[in-house]
C-alpha atoms as a printed R data frame, in Angstrom:
    type eleno elety resid chain resno       x       y       z
1   ATOM     1    CA   UNK     A     1  -0.005  -0.001   0.000
2   ATOM     2    CA   UNK     A     2   2.789   2.438   0.786
3   ATOM     3    CA   UNK     A     3   4.498   1.626  -2.546
4   ATOM     4    CA   UNK     A     4   1.242   2.324  -4.437
5   ATOM     5    CA   UNK     A     5   0.803   5.587  -2.559
6   ATOM     6    CA   UNK     A     6   4.352   6.654  -3.427
7   ATOM     7    CA   UNK     A     7   3.816   5.777  -7.117
8   ATOM     8    CA   UNK     A     8   0.551   7.794  -7.167
9   ATOM     9    CA   UNK     A     9   2.251  10.746  -5.549
10  ATOM    10    CA   UNK     A    10   5.153  10.567  -8.021
11  ATOM    11    CA   UNK     A    11   2.751  10.473 -10.990
12  ATOM    12    CA   UNK     A    12   0.791  13.447  -9.618
13  ATOM    13    CA   UNK     A    13   3.989  15.401  -9.025
14  ATOM    14    CA   UNK     A    14   5.072  14.671 -12.620
15  ATOM    15    CA   UNK     A    15   1.736  15.956 -13.961
16  ATOM    16    CA   UNK     A    16   2.003  19.077 -11.826
17  ATOM    17    CA   UNK     A    17   5.494  19.749 -13.105
18  ATOM    18    CA   UNK     A    18   4.320  19.379 -16.700
19  ATOM    19    CA   UNK     A    19   1.463  21.771 -16.033
20  ATOM    20    CA   UNK     A    20   3.815  24.316 -14.468
21  ATOM    21    CA   UNK     A    21   6.139  23.988 -17.469
22  ATOM    22    CA   UNK     A    22   3.207  24.610 -19.840
23  ATOM    23    CA   UNK     A    23   2.186  27.691 -17.881
24  ATOM    24    CA   UNK     A    24   5.760  28.985 -18.033
25  ATOM    25    CA   UNK     A    25   5.794  28.436 -21.806
26  ATOM    26    CA   UNK     A    26   2.505  30.271 -22.069
27  ATOM    27    CA   UNK     A    27   3.839  33.242 -20.119
28  ATOM    28    CA   UNK     A    28   6.962  33.376 -22.277
29  ATOM    29    CA   UNK     A    29   4.879  33.158 -25.448
30  ATOM    30    CA   UNK     A    30   2.535  35.887 -24.228
31  ATOM    31    CA   UNK     A    31   5.484  38.203 -23.579
32  ATOM    32    CA   UNK     A    32   6.860  37.451 -27.016
33  ATOM    33    CA   UNK     A    33   3.468  38.174 -28.615
34  ATOM    34    CA   UNK     A    34   3.162  41.487 -26.785
35  ATOM    35    CA   UNK     A    35   6.596  42.500 -28.006
36  ATOM    36    CA   UNK     A    36   5.674  41.524 -31.575
37  ATOM    37    CA   UNK     A    37   2.439  43.518 -31.404
38  ATOM    38    CA   UNK     A    38   4.288  46.617 -30.366
39  ATOM    39    CA   UNK     A    39   6.885  46.294 -33.119
40  ATOM    40    CA   UNK     A    40   4.932  44.788 -36.067
41  ATOM    41    CA   UNK     A    41   1.233  45.700 -36.443
42  ATOM    42    CA   UNK     A    42   0.527  43.765 -39.740
43  ATOM    43    CA   UNK     A    43   0.996  40.458 -37.915
44  ATOM    44    CA   UNK     A    44  -1.469  41.315 -35.117
45  ATOM    45    CA   UNK     A    45  -4.185  38.986 -36.376
46  ATOM    46    CA   UNK     A    46  -1.893  35.979 -36.373
47  ATOM    47    CA   UNK     A    47  -0.584  36.914 -32.972
48  ATOM    48    CA   UNK     A    48  -4.115  37.245 -31.576
49  ATOM    49    CA   UNK     A    49  -4.995  33.851 -32.993
50  ATOM    50    CA   UNK     A    50  -1.902  32.326 -31.441
51  ATOM    51    CA   UNK     A    51  -2.722  34.009 -28.131
52  ATOM    52    CA   UNK     A    52  -6.248  32.585 -28.118
53  ATOM    53    CA   UNK     A    53  -4.880  29.148 -28.829
54  ATOM    54    CA   UNK     A    54  -2.401  29.520 -25.973
55  ATOM    55    CA   UNK     A    55  -5.196  30.808 -23.704
56  ATOM    56    CA   UNK     A    56  -7.281  27.787 -24.473
57  ATOM    57    CA   UNK     A    57  -4.309  25.512 -23.914
58  ATOM    58    CA   UNK     A    58  -3.508  27.237 -20.605
59  ATOM    59    CA   UNK     A    59  -7.125  26.898 -19.530
60  ATOM    60    CA   UNK     A    60  -7.045  23.213 -20.423
61  ATOM    61    CA   UNK     A    61  -3.814  22.742 -18.450
62  ATOM    62    CA   UNK     A    62  -5.291  24.608 -15.452
63  ATOM    63    CA   UNK     A    63  -8.365  22.347 -15.506
64  ATOM    64    CA   UNK     A    64  -6.088  19.338 -15.688
65  ATOM    65    CA   UNK     A    65  -4.081  20.798 -12.771
66  ATOM    66    CA   UNK     A    66  -7.245  21.195 -10.692
67  ATOM    67    CA   UNK     A    67  -8.319  17.647 -11.578
68  ATOM    68    CA   UNK     A    68  -4.907  16.288 -10.586
69  ATOM    69    CA   UNK     A    69  -5.032  18.241  -7.306
70  ATOM    70    CA   UNK     A    70  -8.470  16.833  -6.520
71  ATOM    71    CA   UNK     A    71  -7.215  13.361  -7.438
72  ATOM    72    CA   UNK     A    72  -4.242  13.884  -5.116
73  ATOM    73    CA   UNK     A    73  -6.562  14.866  -2.248
74  ATOM    74    CA   UNK     A    74  -8.737  11.813  -2.785
75  ATOM    75    CA   UNK     A    75  -5.655   9.571  -2.921
76  ATOM    76    CA   UNK     A    76  -4.365  11.109   0.307
77  ATOM    77    CA   UNK     A    77  -7.739  10.495   1.949
78  ATOM    78    CA   UNK     A    78  -7.654   6.881   0.747
79  ATOM    79    CA   UNK     A    79  -4.088   6.568   2.093
80  ATOM    80    CA   UNK     A    80  -5.157   7.896   5.507
81  ATOM    81    CA   UNK     A    81  -8.133   5.527   5.560
82  ATOM    82    CA   UNK     A    82  -5.942   2.572   4.621
83  ATOM    83    CA   UNK     A    83  -3.386   3.571   7.306
84  ATOM    84    CA   UNK     A    84  -6.101   3.675   9.983
85  ATOM    85    CA   UNK     A    85  -7.416   0.325   8.721
86  ATOM    86    CA   UNK     A    86  -3.910  -1.170   8.988
87  ATOM    87    CA   UNK     A    87  -3.620   0.146  12.573
88  ATOM    88    CA   UNK     A    88  -7.011  -1.339  13.398
89  ATOM    89    CA   UNK     A    89  -5.921  -4.676  11.936
90  ATOM    90    CA   UNK     A    90  -2.697  -4.565  14.011
91  ATOM    91    CA   UNK     A    91  -4.748  -3.869  17.162
92  ATOM    92    CA   UNK     A    92  -7.090  -6.749  16.305
93  ATOM    93    CA   UNK     A    93  -4.066  -8.983  15.698
94  ATOM    94    CA   UNK     A    94  -2.617  -8.133  19.156
95  ATOM    95    CA   UNK     A    95  -6.019  -8.770  20.794
96  ATOM    96    CA   UNK     A    96  -6.315 -12.118  19.000
97  ATOM    97    CA   UNK     A    97  -2.770 -13.055  20.107
98  ATOM    98    CA   UNK     A    98  -3.606 -12.298  23.737
99  ATOM    99    CA   UNK     A    99  -6.815 -14.331  23.471
100 ATOM   100    CA   UNK     A   100  -4.879 -17.234  21.949
101 ATOM   101    CA   UNK     A   101  -2.383 -17.084  24.848
102 ATOM   102    CA   UNK     A   102  -5.238 -17.146  27.378
103 ATOM   103    CA   UNK     A   103  -6.804 -20.112  25.588
104 ATOM   104    CA   UNK     A   104  -3.468 -21.946  25.639
105 ATOM   105    CA   UNK     A   105  -3.188 -21.357  29.418
106 ATOM   106    CA   UNK     A   106  -6.745 -22.644  29.912
107 ATOM   107    CA   UNK     A   107  -5.965 -25.665  27.766
108 ATOM   108    CA   UNK     A   108  -2.858 -26.424  29.870
109 ATOM   109    CA   UNK     A   109  -4.834 -26.102  33.141
110 ATOM   110    CA   UNK     A   110  -7.603 -28.357  31.765
111 ATOM   111    CA   UNK     A   111  -5.004 -30.943  30.705
112 ATOM   112    CA   UNK     A   112  -3.437 -30.865  34.185
113 ATOM   113    CA   UNK     A   113  -6.881 -31.218  35.791
114 ATOM   114    CA   UNK     A   114  -7.641 -34.220  33.543
115 ATOM   115    CA   UNK     A   115  -4.325 -35.862  34.547
116 ATOM   116    CA   UNK     A   116  -5.117 -35.244  38.236
117 ATOM   117    CA   UNK     A   117  -8.674 -36.620  37.873
118 ATOM   118    CA   UNK     A   118  -7.464 -39.818  36.167
119 ATOM   119    CA   UNK     A   119  -5.490 -40.720  39.308
120 ATOM   120    CA   UNK     A   120  -8.661 -41.149  41.374
121 ATOM   121    CA   UNK     A   121 -10.782 -42.799  38.679
122 ATOM   122    CA   UNK     A   122 -10.955 -46.099  40.545
123 ATOM   123    CA   UNK     A   123 -11.887 -44.336  43.812
124 ATOM   124    CA   UNK     A   124 -14.533 -42.351  42.004
125 ATOM   125    CA   UNK     A   125 -15.926 -45.577  40.514
126 ATOM   126    CA   UNK     A   126 -16.149 -47.084  44.004
127 ATOM   127    CA   UNK     A   127 -17.742 -43.887  45.251
128 ATOM   128    CA   UNK     A   128 -20.274 -43.984  42.423
129 ATOM   129    CA   UNK     A   129 -21.147 -47.580  43.338
130 ATOM   130    CA   UNK     A   130 -21.607 -46.604  46.998
131 ATOM   131    CA   UNK     A   131 -23.726 -43.604  46.044
132 ATOM   132    CA   UNK     A   132 -25.877 -45.747  43.751
133 ATOM   133    CA   UNK     A   133 -26.248 -48.297  46.562
134 ATOM   134    CA   UNK     A   134 -27.140 -45.468  48.946
135 ATOM   135    CA   UNK     A   135 -29.720 -44.184  46.459
136 ATOM   136    CA   UNK     A   136 -31.207 -47.660  46.077
137 ATOM   137    CA   UNK     A   137 -31.470 -47.969  49.848
138 ATOM   138    CA   UNK     A   138 -33.239 -44.609  50.013
139 ATOM   139    CA   UNK     A   139 -35.651 -45.754  47.307
140 ATOM   140    CA   UNK     A   140 -36.272 -49.004  49.172
141 ATOM   141    CA   UNK     A   141 -36.864 -47.033  52.342
142 ATOM   142    CA   UNK     A   142 -39.336 -44.733  50.670
143 ATOM   143    CA   UNK     A   143 -41.114 -47.669  49.034
144 ATOM   144    CA   UNK     A   144 -41.163 -49.483  52.359
145 ATOM   145    CA   UNK     A   145 -42.526 -46.394  54.115
146 ATOM   146    CA   UNK     A   146 -45.247 -45.972  51.529
147 ATOM   147    CA   UNK     A   147 -46.072 -49.662  51.761
148 ATOM   148    CA   UNK     A   148 -46.197 -49.462  55.556
149 ATOM   149    CA   UNK     A   149 -48.426 -46.391  55.362
150 ATOM   150    CA   UNK     A   150 -50.770 -48.183  53.007
151 ATOM   151    CA   UNK     A   151 -50.853 -51.252  55.217
152 ATOM   152    CA   UNK     A   152 -51.395 -49.042  58.285
153 ATOM   153    CA   UNK     A   153 -54.337 -47.337  56.632
154 ATOM   154    CA   UNK     A   154 -55.814 -50.675  55.608
155 ATOM   155    CA   UNK     A   155 -55.306 -52.075  59.086
156 ATOM   156    CA   UNK     A   156 -56.906 -49.012  60.668
157 ATOM   157    CA   UNK     A   157 -59.895 -49.415  58.370
158 ATOM   158    CA   UNK     A   158 -60.124 -53.086  59.255
159 ATOM   159    CA   UNK     A   159 -59.889 -52.241  62.977
160 ATOM   160    CA   UNK     A   160 -62.748 -49.786  62.638
161 ATOM   161    CA   UNK     A   161 -64.861 -52.341  60.774
162 ATOM   162    CA   UNK     A   162 -64.089 -55.268  63.032
163 ATOM   163    CA   UNK     A   163 -66.106 -56.146  66.083
164 ATOM   164    CA   UNK     A   164 -64.989 -57.114  69.564
165 ATOM   165    CA   UNK     A   165 -64.884 -60.790  68.568
166 ATOM   166    CA   UNK     A   166 -61.961 -60.082  66.296
167 ATOM   167    CA   UNK     A   167 -59.625 -58.810  69.053
168 ATOM   168    CA   UNK     A   168 -57.232 -61.708  68.568
169 ATOM   169    CA   UNK     A   169 -56.891 -60.925  64.896
170 ATOM   170    CA   UNK     A   170 -56.285 -57.293  65.729
171 ATOM   171    CA   UNK     A   171 -53.600 -58.330  68.186
172 ATOM   172    CA   UNK     A   172 -51.950 -60.383  65.459
173 ATOM   173    CA   UNK     A   173 -52.122 -57.438  63.141
174 ATOM   174    CA   UNK     A   174 -50.615 -55.233  65.828
175 ATOM   175    CA   UNK     A   175 -47.813 -57.724  66.239
176 ATOM   176    CA   UNK     A   176 -47.287 -57.757  62.493
177 ATOM   177    CA   UNK     A   177 -47.215 -53.983  62.528
178 ATOM   178    CA   UNK     A   178 -44.608 -54.036  65.281
179 ATOM   179    CA   UNK     A   179 -42.521 -56.531  63.313
180 ATOM   180    CA   UNK     A   180 -42.724 -54.317  60.253
181 ATOM   181    CA   UNK     A   181 -41.812 -51.282  62.351
182 ATOM   182    CA   UNK     A   182 -38.876 -53.192  63.793
183 ATOM   183    CA   UNK     A   183 -37.802 -54.114  60.256
184 ATOM   184    CA   UNK     A   184 -38.129 -50.496  59.294
185 ATOM   185    CA   UNK     A   185 -35.971 -49.438  62.220
186 ATOM   186    CA   UNK     A   186 -33.472 -52.125  61.314
187 ATOM   187    CA   UNK     A   187 -33.378 -50.849  57.730
188 ATOM   188    CA   UNK     A   188 -32.865 -47.325  59.068
189 ATOM   189    CA   UNK     A   189 -29.977 -48.551  61.161
190 ATOM   190    CA   UNK     A   190 -28.478 -50.384  58.151
191 ATOM   191    CA   UNK     A   191 -28.966 -47.261  56.080
192 ATOM   192    CA   UNK     A   192 -27.218 -45.188  58.740
193 ATOM   193    CA   UNK     A   193 -24.336 -47.680  58.761
194 ATOM   194    CA   UNK     A   194 -24.088 -47.456  54.989
195 ATOM   195    CA   UNK     A   195 -24.161 -43.655  55.146
196 ATOM   196    CA   UNK     A   196 -21.390 -43.662  57.734
197 ATOM   197    CA   UNK     A   197 -19.420 -46.038  55.524
198 ATOM   198    CA   UNK     A   198 -19.888 -43.732  52.533
199 ATOM   199    CA   UNK     A   199 -18.811 -40.727  54.571
200 ATOM   200    CA   UNK     A   200 -15.761 -42.542  55.944
201 ATOM   201    CA   UNK     A   201 -14.864 -43.610  52.403
202 ATOM   202    CA   UNK     A   202 -15.178 -40.005  51.252
203 ATOM   203    CA   UNK     A   203 -12.930 -38.882  54.097
204 ATOM   204    CA   UNK     A   204 -10.399 -41.581  53.200
205 ATOM   205    CA   UNK     A   205 -10.475 -40.472  49.565
206 ATOM   206    CA   UNK     A   206  -9.922 -36.872  50.677
207 ATOM   207    CA   UNK     A   207  -7.048 -37.988  52.942
208 ATOM   208    CA   UNK     A   208  -5.270 -39.836  50.122
209 ATOM   209    CA   UNK     A   209  -2.520 -37.521  48.834
210 ATOM   210    CA   UNK     A   210  -2.229 -36.933  45.142
211 ATOM   211    CA   UNK     A   211   0.847 -37.579  43.021
212 ATOM   212    CA   UNK     A   212   2.177 -34.012  43.374
213 ATOM   213    CA   UNK     A   213   1.805 -34.127  47.176
214 ATOM   214    CA   UNK     A   214   3.608 -37.467  47.335
215 ATOM   215    CA   UNK     A   215   6.475 -36.036  45.297
216 ATOM   216    CA   UNK     A   216   6.634 -33.032  47.642
217 ATOM   217    CA   UNK     A   217   6.611 -35.322  50.681
218 ATOM   218    CA   UNK     A   218   9.388 -37.401  49.182
219 ATOM   219    CA   UNK     A   219  11.512 -34.323  48.449
220 ATOM   220    CA   UNK     A   220  10.924 -32.975  51.958
221 ATOM   221    CA   UNK     A   221  11.859 -36.305  53.586
222 ATOM   222    CA   UNK     A   222  14.990 -36.487  51.449
223 ATOM   223    CA   UNK     A   223  15.968 -32.952  52.492
224 ATOM   224    CA   UNK     A   224  15.271 -33.778  56.150
225 ATOM   225    CA   UNK     A   225  17.294 -36.990  55.858
226 ATOM   226    CA   UNK     A   226  20.198 -35.079  54.329
227 ATOM   227    CA   UNK     A   227  20.074 -32.472  57.120
228 ATOM   228    CA   UNK     A   228  20.000 -35.189  59.821
229 ATOM   229    CA   UNK     A   229  22.849 -37.063  58.146
230 ATOM   230    CA   UNK     A   230  24.903 -33.860  57.912
231 ATOM   231    CA   UNK     A   231  24.247 -33.046  61.584
232 ATOM   232    CA   UNK     A   232  25.152 -36.629  62.585
233 ATOM   233    CA   UNK     A   233  28.383 -36.454  60.586
234 ATOM   234    CA   UNK     A   234  29.329 -33.131  62.186
235 ATOM   235    CA   UNK     A   235  28.530 -34.518  65.658
236 ATOM   236    CA   UNK     A   236  30.661 -37.581  64.977
237 ATOM   237    CA   UNK     A   237  33.527 -35.361  63.856
238 ATOM   238    CA   UNK     A   238  33.261 -33.312  67.038
239 ATOM   239    CA   UNK     A   239  33.206 -36.441  69.197
240 ATOM   240    CA   UNK     A   240  36.151 -37.926  67.317
241 ATOM   241    CA   UNK     A   241  38.103 -34.683  67.592
242 ATOM   242    CA   UNK     A   242  37.324 -34.505  71.324
243 ATOM   243    CA   UNK     A   243  38.397 -38.118  71.886
244 ATOM   244    CA   UNK     A   244  41.609 -37.508  69.952
245 ATOM   245    CA   UNK     A   245  42.404 -34.436  72.051
246 ATOM   246    CA   UNK     A   246  41.547 -36.333  75.235
247 ATOM   247    CA   UNK     A   247  43.882 -39.204  74.289
248 ATOM   248    CA   UNK     A   248  46.626 -36.750  73.301
249 ATOM   249    CA   UNK     A   249  46.189 -34.994  76.642
250 ATOM   250    CA   UNK     A   250  46.499 -38.267  78.548
251 ATOM   251    CA   UNK     A   251  49.657 -39.238  76.687
252 ATOM   252    CA   UNK     A   252  51.147 -35.769  77.255
253 ATOM   253    CA   UNK     A   253  50.376 -36.043  80.995
254 ATOM   254    CA   UNK     A   254  52.085 -39.445  81.070
255 ATOM   255    CA   UNK     A   255  55.059 -38.034  79.185
256 ATOM   256    CA   UNK     A   256  55.339 -35.123  81.621
257 ATOM   257    CA   UNK     A   257  55.104 -37.492  84.595
258 ATOM   258    CA   UNK     A   258  57.784 -39.744  83.071
259 ATOM   259    CA   UNK     A   259  60.112 -36.816  82.395
260 ATOM   260    CA   UNK     A   260  59.602 -35.537  85.960
261 ATOM   261    CA   UNK     A   261  60.342 -39.002  87.337
262 ATOM   262    CA   UNK     A   262  63.505 -39.262  85.185
263 ATOM   263    CA   UNK     A   263  64.677 -35.820  86.350
264 ATOM   264    CA   UNK     A   264  63.983 -36.706  89.982
265 ATOM   265    CA   UNK     A   265  65.788 -40.072  89.852
266 ATOM   266    CA   UNK     A   266  68.611 -39.179  87.474
267 ATOM   267    CA   UNK     A   267  71.027 -37.812  90.081
268 ATOM   268    CA   UNK     A   268  70.185 -40.646  92.478
269 ATOM   269    CA   UNK     A   269  70.817 -43.203  89.692
270 ATOM   270    CA   UNK     A   270  74.256 -41.729  88.978
271 ATOM   271    CA   UNK     A   271  75.353 -42.033  92.614
272 ATOM   272    CA   UNK     A   272  76.221 -45.751  92.290
273 ATOM   273    CA   UNK     A   273  76.598 -48.395  89.614
274 ATOM   274    CA   UNK     A   274  73.789 -50.557  90.996
275 ATOM   275    CA   UNK     A   275  71.388 -47.633  90.979
276 ATOM   276    CA   UNK     A   276  72.490 -46.807  87.453
277 ATOM   277    CA   UNK     A   277  71.741 -50.367  86.273
278 ATOM   278    CA   UNK     A   278  68.344 -50.310  87.932
279 ATOM   279    CA   UNK     A   279  67.615 -46.943  86.345
280 ATOM   280    CA   UNK     A   280  68.556 -48.127  82.854
281 ATOM   281    CA   UNK     A   281  66.509 -51.313  83.297
282 ATOM   282    CA   UNK     A   282  63.498 -49.211  84.235
283 ATOM   283    CA   UNK     A   283  64.076 -47.014  81.191
284 ATOM   284    CA   UNK     A   284  64.198 -50.074  78.941
285 ATOM   285    CA   UNK     A   285  60.921 -51.316  80.435
286 ATOM   286    CA   UNK     A   286  59.372 -47.905  79.851
287 ATOM   287    CA   UNK     A   287  60.608 -47.907  76.242
288 ATOM   288    CA   UNK     A   288  59.223 -51.435  75.757
289 ATOM   289    CA   UNK     A   289  55.856 -50.368  77.138
290 ATOM   290    CA   UNK     A   290  55.835 -47.329  74.849
291 ATOM   291    CA   UNK     A   291  56.647 -49.500  71.821
292 ATOM   292    CA   UNK     A   292  53.873 -51.907  72.810
293 ATOM   293    CA   UNK     A   293  51.398 -49.034  73.030
294 ATOM   294    CA   UNK     A   294  52.583 -47.710  69.679
295 ATOM   295    CA   UNK     A   295  52.103 -51.142  68.109
296 ATOM   296    CA   UNK     A   296  48.595 -51.399  69.592
297 ATOM   297    CA   UNK     A   297  47.667 -47.952  68.266
298 ATOM   298    CA   UNK     A   298  49.042 -48.793  64.821
299 ATOM   299    CA   UNK     A   299  47.071 -52.042  64.704
300 ATOM   300    CA   UNK     A   300  43.965 -50.158  65.879
301 ATOM   301    CA   UNK     A   301  44.536 -47.550  63.173
302 ATOM   302    CA   UNK     A   302  44.915 -50.260  60.537
303 ATOM   303    CA   UNK     A   303  41.691 -51.941  61.685
304 ATOM   304    CA   UNK     A   304  39.876 -48.587  61.560
305 ATOM   305    CA   UNK     A   305  41.230 -47.953  58.073
306 ATOM   306    CA   UNK     A   306  40.057 -51.424  57.026
307 ATOM   307    CA   UNK     A   307  36.601 -50.643  58.414
308 ATOM   308    CA   UNK     A   308  36.605 -47.349  56.522
309 ATOM   309    CA   UNK     A   309  37.528 -49.108  53.273
310 ATOM   310    CA   UNK     A   310  34.785 -51.696  53.847
311 ATOM   311    CA   UNK     A   311  32.197 -49.012  54.551
312 ATOM   312    CA   UNK     A   312  33.358 -47.053  51.525
313 ATOM   313    CA   UNK     A   313  32.859 -50.077  49.264
314 ATOM   314    CA   UNK     A   314  29.417 -50.626  50.812
315 ATOM   315    CA   UNK     A   315  28.634 -46.980  50.280
316 ATOM   316    CA   UNK     A   316  29.599 -47.219  46.600
317 ATOM   317    CA   UNK     A   317  27.321 -50.243  46.225
318 ATOM   318    CA   UNK     A   318  24.501 -48.345  47.898
319 ATOM   319    CA   UNK     A   319  25.082 -45.386  45.586
320 ATOM   320    CA   UNK     A   320  24.804 -47.691  42.573
321 ATOM   321    CA   UNK     A   321  21.602 -49.175  43.979
322 ATOM   322    CA   UNK     A   322  20.257 -45.679  44.602
323 ATOM   323    CA   UNK     A   323  20.968 -44.708  41.021
324 ATOM   324    CA   UNK     A   324  19.221 -47.853  39.834
325 ATOM   325    CA   UNK     A   325  16.323 -47.046  42.149
326 ATOM   326    CA   UNK     A   326  16.035 -43.491  40.793
327 ATOM   327    CA   UNK     A   327  16.149 -44.797  37.220
328 ATOM   328    CA   UNK     A   328  13.474 -47.375  38.044
329 ATOM   329    CA   UNK     A   329  11.282 -44.680  39.666
330 ATOM   330    CA   UNK     A   330  11.731 -42.461  36.598
331 ATOM   331    CA   UNK     A   331  10.752 -45.331  34.272
332 ATOM   332    CA   UNK     A   332   7.807 -46.160  36.525
333 ATOM   333    CA   UNK     A   333   6.587 -42.549  36.405
334 ATOM   334    CA   UNK     A   334   6.861 -42.548  32.619
335 ATOM   335    CA   UNK     A   335   4.863 -45.765  32.421
336 ATOM   336    CA   UNK     A   336   2.273 -44.302  34.809
337 ATOM   337    CA   UNK     A   337   1.942 -41.252  32.549
338 ATOM   338    CA   UNK     A   338   1.555 -43.531  29.511
339 ATOM   339    CA   UNK     A   339  -1.092 -45.530  31.384
340 ATOM   340    CA   UNK     A   340  -2.964 -42.351  32.304
341 ATOM   341    CA   UNK     A   341  -2.893 -41.171  28.690
342 ATOM   342    CA   UNK     A   342  -4.188 -44.546  27.487
343 ATOM   343    CA   UNK     A   343  -6.960 -44.477  30.100
344 ATOM   344    CA   UNK     A   344  -7.867 -40.955  29.005
345 ATOM   345    CA   UNK     A   345  -8.082 -42.134  25.373
346 ATOM   346    CA   UNK     A   346 -10.236 -45.090  26.421
347 ATOM   347    CA   UNK     A   347 -12.559 -42.846  28.414
């Protein structure tokens, strides 16, 4: 549309330029004719004729100029109308796009609701059966009530029509009425039991978490388990560090006591050869005890390291099993989604 408008404008501008050129030629010719009239009178008739022709031609070009100007105005009006129409179409396009987005969101929410409703299809089927059974019991109760009312009316009529000689029969009828009333009460009690069962089933259905809630519970339990494991590991580190410091403190105290004993007995041991031999024998025993303790600690350290290696290997196996479990859960969820889609297609 803009290209057509530009071409129309260019054509109109060209026509206007040609008209202006013709007017300029007319003015130049008129000046020339006036000069010729003033200088050469015998050629006045031809000049007048030429002037009339030029006047007519100028008039024709002016009319064409006015027509082109009017055409230009109409084309500009059409251009403005088309521009406003394009803007209206753009606005309508944006409105339609927003409506399409809203419809897509509604479609997504409906799809999610359908997936959520398919999860409780079996429960809903059971609920429908219970409701239908409840409705049948209500219908039976109403029919039984109407039947009892009819029988009561008939019995009352019979009682009014009967004489005193028929008291036994009336008693039997009263007993029958009591039996029927007891049956009615029993049916009411059974109906109340069924209603309570339906209500308890409804509560159980409401208490059953959906798939999204189960996933949230699982994530929360995993986070809680990780936090507890981290706290337990930190606590074990603190206890281990405390025990190490406590053991180091005990050995340092023993070392200080041994050094004090050596310092106290060193001068006494050097006073005689016998005391020196006794002193060196005691030192050898102390060294032997220290080496024994060192050997015990090294063996204990090796056993701890062996336990650590064993636990590490078990941990790696558990990690592999966990990965297999996660993969199995993922496959199971995919199969559940496929099953839900197939059930939705079947429904």
